[in-house]
PDB file of C-alpha atoms in Angstrom:
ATOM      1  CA  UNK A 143      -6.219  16.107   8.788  1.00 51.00           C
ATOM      2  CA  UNK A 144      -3.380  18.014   8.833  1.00 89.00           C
ATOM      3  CA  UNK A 145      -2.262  20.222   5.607  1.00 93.00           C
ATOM      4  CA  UNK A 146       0.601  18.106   4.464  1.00 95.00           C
ATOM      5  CA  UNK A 147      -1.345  14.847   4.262  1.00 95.00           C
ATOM      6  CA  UNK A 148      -4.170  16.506   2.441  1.00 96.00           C
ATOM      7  CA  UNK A 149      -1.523  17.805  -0.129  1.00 96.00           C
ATOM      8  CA  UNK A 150      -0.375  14.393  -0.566  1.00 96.00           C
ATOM      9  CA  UNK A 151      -3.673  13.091  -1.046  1.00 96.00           C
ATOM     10  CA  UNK A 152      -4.038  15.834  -3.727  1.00 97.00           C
ATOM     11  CA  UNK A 153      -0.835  15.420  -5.438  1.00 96.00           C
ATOM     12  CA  UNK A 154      -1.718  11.328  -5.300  1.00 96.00           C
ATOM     13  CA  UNK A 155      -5.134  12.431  -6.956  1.00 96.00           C
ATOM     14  CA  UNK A 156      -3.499  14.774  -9.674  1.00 95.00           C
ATOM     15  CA  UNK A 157      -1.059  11.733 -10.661  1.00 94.00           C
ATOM     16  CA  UNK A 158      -3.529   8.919 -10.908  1.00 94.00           C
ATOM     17  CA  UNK A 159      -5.519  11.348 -12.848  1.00 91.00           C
ATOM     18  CA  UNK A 160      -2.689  11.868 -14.987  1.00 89.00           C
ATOM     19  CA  UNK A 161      -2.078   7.371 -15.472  1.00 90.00           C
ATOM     20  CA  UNK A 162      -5.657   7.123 -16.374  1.00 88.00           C
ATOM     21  CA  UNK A 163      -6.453   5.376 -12.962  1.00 92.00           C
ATOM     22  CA  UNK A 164      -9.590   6.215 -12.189  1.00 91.00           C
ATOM     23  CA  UNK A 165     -10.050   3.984  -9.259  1.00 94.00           C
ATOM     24  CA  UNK A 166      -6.989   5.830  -7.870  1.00 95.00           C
ATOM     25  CA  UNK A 167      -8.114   8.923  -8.898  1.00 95.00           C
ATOM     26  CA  UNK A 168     -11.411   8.769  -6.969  1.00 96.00           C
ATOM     27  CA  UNK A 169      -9.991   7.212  -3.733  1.00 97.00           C
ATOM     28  CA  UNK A 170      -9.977  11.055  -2.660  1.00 97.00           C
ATOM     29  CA  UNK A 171     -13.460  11.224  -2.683  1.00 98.00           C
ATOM     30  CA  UNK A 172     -16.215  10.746  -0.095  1.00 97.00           C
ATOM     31  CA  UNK A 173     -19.099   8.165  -1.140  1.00 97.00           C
ATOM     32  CA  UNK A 174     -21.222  11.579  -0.863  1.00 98.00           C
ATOM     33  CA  UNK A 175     -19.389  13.624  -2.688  1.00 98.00           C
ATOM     34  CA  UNK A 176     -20.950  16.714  -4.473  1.00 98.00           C
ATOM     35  CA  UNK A 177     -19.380  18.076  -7.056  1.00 98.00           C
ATOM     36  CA  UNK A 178     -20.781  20.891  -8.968  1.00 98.00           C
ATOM     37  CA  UNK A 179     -19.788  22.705 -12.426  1.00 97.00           C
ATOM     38  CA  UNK A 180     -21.357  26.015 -12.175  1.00 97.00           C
ATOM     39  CA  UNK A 181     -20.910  27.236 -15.822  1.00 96.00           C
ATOM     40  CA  UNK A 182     -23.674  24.451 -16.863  1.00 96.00           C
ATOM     41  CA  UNK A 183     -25.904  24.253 -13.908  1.00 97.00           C
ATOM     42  CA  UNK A 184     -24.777  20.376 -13.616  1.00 97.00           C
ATOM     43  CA  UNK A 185     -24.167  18.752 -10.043  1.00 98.00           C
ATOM     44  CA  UNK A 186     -22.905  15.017  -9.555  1.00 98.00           C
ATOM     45  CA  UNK A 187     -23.773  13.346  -6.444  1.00 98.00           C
ATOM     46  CA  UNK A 188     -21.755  10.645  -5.009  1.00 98.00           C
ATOM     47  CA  UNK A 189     -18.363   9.314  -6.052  1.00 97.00           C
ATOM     48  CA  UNK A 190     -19.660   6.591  -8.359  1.00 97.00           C
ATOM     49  CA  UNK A 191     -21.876   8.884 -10.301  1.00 97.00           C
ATOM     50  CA  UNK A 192     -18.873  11.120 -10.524  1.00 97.00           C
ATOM     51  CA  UNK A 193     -16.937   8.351 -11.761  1.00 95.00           C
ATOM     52  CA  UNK A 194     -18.573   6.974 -14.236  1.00 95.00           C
ATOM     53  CA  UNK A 195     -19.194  10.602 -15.835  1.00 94.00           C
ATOM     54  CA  UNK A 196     -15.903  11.282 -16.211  1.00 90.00           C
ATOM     55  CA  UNK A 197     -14.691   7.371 -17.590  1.00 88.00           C
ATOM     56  CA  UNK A 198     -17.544   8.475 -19.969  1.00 88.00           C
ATOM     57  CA  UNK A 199     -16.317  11.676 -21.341  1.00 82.00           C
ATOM     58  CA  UNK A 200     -16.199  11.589 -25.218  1.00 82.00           C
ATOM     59  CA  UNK A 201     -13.864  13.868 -25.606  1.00 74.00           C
ATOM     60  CA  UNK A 202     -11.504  12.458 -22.966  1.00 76.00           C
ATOM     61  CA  UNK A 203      -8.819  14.843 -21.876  1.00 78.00           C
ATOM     62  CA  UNK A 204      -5.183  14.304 -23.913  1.00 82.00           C
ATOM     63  CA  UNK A 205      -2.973  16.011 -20.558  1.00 84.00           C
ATOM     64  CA  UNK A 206      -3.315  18.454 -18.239  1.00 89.00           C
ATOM     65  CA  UNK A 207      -0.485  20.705 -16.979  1.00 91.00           C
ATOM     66  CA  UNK A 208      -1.130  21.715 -12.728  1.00 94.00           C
ATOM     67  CA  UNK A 209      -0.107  25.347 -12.789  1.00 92.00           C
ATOM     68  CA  UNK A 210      -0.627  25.631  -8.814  1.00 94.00           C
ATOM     69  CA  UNK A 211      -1.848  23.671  -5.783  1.00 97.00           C
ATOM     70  CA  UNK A 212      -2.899  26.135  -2.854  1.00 97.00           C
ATOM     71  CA  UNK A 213      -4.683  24.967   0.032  1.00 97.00           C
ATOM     72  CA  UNK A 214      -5.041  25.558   4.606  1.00 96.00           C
ATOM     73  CA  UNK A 215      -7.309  23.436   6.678  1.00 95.00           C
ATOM     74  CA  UNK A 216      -9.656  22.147   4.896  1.00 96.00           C
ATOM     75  CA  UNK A 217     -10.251  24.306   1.533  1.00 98.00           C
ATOM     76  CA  UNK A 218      -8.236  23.670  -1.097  1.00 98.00           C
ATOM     77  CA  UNK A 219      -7.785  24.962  -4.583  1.00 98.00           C
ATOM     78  CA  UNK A 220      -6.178  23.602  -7.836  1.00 97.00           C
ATOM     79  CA  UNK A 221      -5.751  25.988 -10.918  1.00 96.00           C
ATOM     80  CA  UNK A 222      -4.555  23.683 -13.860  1.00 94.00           C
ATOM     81  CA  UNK A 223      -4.899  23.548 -17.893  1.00 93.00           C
ATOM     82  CA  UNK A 224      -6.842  20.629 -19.803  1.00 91.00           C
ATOM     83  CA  UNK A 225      -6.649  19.340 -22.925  1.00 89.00           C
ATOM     84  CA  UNK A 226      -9.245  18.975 -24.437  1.00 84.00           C
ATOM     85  CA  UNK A 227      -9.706  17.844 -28.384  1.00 85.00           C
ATOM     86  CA  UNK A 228      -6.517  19.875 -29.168  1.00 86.00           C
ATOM     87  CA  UNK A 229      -8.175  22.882 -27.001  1.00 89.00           C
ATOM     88  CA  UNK A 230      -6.533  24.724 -23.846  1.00 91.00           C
ATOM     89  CA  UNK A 231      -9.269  24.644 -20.947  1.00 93.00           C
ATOM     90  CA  UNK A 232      -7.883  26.751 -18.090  1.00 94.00           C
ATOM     91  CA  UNK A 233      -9.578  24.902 -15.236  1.00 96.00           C
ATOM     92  CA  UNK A 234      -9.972  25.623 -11.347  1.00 98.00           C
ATOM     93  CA  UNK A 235     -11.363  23.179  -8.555  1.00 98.00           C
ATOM     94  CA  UNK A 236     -11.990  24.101  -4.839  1.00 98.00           C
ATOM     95  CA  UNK A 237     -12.372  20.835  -2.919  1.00 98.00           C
ATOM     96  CA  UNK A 238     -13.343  21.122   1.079  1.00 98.00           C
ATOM     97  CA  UNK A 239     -12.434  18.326   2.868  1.00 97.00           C
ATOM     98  CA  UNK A 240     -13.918  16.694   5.599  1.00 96.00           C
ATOM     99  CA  UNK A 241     -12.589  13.877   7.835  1.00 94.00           C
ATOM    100  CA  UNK A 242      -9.306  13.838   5.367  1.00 93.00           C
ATOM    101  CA  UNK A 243     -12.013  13.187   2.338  1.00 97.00           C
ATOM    102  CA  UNK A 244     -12.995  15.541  -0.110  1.00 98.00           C
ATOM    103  CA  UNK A 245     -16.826  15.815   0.456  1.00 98.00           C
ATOM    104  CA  UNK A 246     -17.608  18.820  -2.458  1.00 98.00           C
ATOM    105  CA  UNK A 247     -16.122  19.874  -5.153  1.00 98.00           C
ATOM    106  CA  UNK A 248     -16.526  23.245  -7.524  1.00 98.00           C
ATOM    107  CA  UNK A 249     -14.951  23.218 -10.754  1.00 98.00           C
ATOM    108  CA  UNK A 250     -14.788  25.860 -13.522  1.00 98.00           C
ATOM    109  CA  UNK A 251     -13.553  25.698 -16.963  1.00 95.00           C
ATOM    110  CA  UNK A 252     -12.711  28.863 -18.810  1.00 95.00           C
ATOM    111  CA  UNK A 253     -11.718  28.963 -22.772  1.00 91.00           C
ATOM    112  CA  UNK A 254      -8.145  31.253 -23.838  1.00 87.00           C
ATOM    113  CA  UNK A 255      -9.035  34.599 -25.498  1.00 87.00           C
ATOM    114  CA  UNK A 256      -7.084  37.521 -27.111  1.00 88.00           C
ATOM    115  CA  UNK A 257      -6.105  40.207 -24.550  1.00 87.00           C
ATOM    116  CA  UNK A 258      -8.052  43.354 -25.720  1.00 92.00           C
ATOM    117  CA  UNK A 259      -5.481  45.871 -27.170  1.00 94.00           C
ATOM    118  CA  UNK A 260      -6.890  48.555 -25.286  1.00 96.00           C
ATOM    119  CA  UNK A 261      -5.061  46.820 -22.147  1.00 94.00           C
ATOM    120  CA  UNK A 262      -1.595  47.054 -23.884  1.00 93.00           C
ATOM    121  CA  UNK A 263       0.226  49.581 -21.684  1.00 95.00           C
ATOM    122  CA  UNK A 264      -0.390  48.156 -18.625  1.00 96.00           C
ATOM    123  CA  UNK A 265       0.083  44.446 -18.863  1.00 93.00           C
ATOM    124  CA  UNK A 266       2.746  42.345 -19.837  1.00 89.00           C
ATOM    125  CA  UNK A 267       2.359  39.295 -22.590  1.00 84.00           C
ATOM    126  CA  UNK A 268       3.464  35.872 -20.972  1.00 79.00           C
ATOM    127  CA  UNK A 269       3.720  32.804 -22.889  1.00 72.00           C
ATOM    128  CA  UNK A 270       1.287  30.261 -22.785  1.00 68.00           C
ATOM    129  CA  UNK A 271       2.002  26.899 -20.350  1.00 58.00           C
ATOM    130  CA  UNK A 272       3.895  23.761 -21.942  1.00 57.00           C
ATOM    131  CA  UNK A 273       1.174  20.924 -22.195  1.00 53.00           C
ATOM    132  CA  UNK A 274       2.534  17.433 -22.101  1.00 49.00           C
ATOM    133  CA  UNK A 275       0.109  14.705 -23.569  1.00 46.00           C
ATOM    134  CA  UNK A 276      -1.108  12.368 -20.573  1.00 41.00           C
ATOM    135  CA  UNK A 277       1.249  14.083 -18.526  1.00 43.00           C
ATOM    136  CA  UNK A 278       0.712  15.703 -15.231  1.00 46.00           C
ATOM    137  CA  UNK A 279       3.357  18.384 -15.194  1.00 43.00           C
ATOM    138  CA  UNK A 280       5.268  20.169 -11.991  1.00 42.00           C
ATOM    139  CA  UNK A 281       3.483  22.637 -11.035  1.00 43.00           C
ATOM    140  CA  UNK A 282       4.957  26.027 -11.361  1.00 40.00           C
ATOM    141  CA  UNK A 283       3.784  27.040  -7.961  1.00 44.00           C
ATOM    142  CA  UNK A 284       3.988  24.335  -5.419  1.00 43.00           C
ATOM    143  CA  UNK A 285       2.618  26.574  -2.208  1.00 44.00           C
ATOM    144  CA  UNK A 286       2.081  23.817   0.283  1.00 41.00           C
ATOM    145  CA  UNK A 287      -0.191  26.413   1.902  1.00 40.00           C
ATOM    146  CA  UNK A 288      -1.539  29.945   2.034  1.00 40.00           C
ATOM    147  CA  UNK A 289      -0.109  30.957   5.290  1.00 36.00           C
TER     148      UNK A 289
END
């Protein structure tokens, strides 16, 4: 599948995510997916078990703001911040397609913290991303590809 239809397929994923389709949502999905979260040990297989999990969630997210969609062949990456009961959640997934499907998934989640001061001279302080409830914002970076 060529790179521009699997960033539509992506983009189509990202804004059904962001309506609170989830049948839309998980149209990008093989029926044998694997998707893993590697911070908890937890792997979902297949696209109904992923499904369900996440039209389970509790704490369901309130929005989600894409900061940048990068992607070539078949590996593609999505670094975006959640939500979560009034809580930032910077978030990454790698999906790897297969036969214009993606067939596993890797997402991490990662909490905010304080920049150490020790770090102070060399790094510049850049404000935090706008987060619009049930919104799937631009993202800042729309690389089609890394060339």
């Amino acid at each position: 599948m060529e790179d521009q239809n699997i960033r539509m397929a992506i983009d189509q994923h990202w804004a059904a995510s962001a309506a609170g389709d989830q049948v839309a949502e998980h149209e990008i999905y093989h029926d044998d997916i694997v998707c893993e979260y590697p911070q908890s040990g937890e792997v979902i297989r297949g696209r109904s078990n992923l499904r369900a999990l996440r039209s389970h969630h509790p704490g369901r997210p309130s929005g989600f703001s894409i900061r940048r969609i990068v992607g070539k062949d078949n590996l593609w990456i999505t670094e975006y911040v959640i939500i979560y009961e009034g809580k930032r959640v910077y978030t990454v997934s790698i999906m790897e397609f297969r036969d214009g499907k993606v067939s596993r998934e890797t997402q991490y989640f990662a909490d905010p913290f304080t920049a150490p001061a020790w770090r102070a001279q060399w790094v510049e302080t850049v404000a935090v991303d706008n987060i619009y409830p049930m919104q799937c914002s631009e993202p800042r970076d729309s690389a089609r590809s890394t060339s």
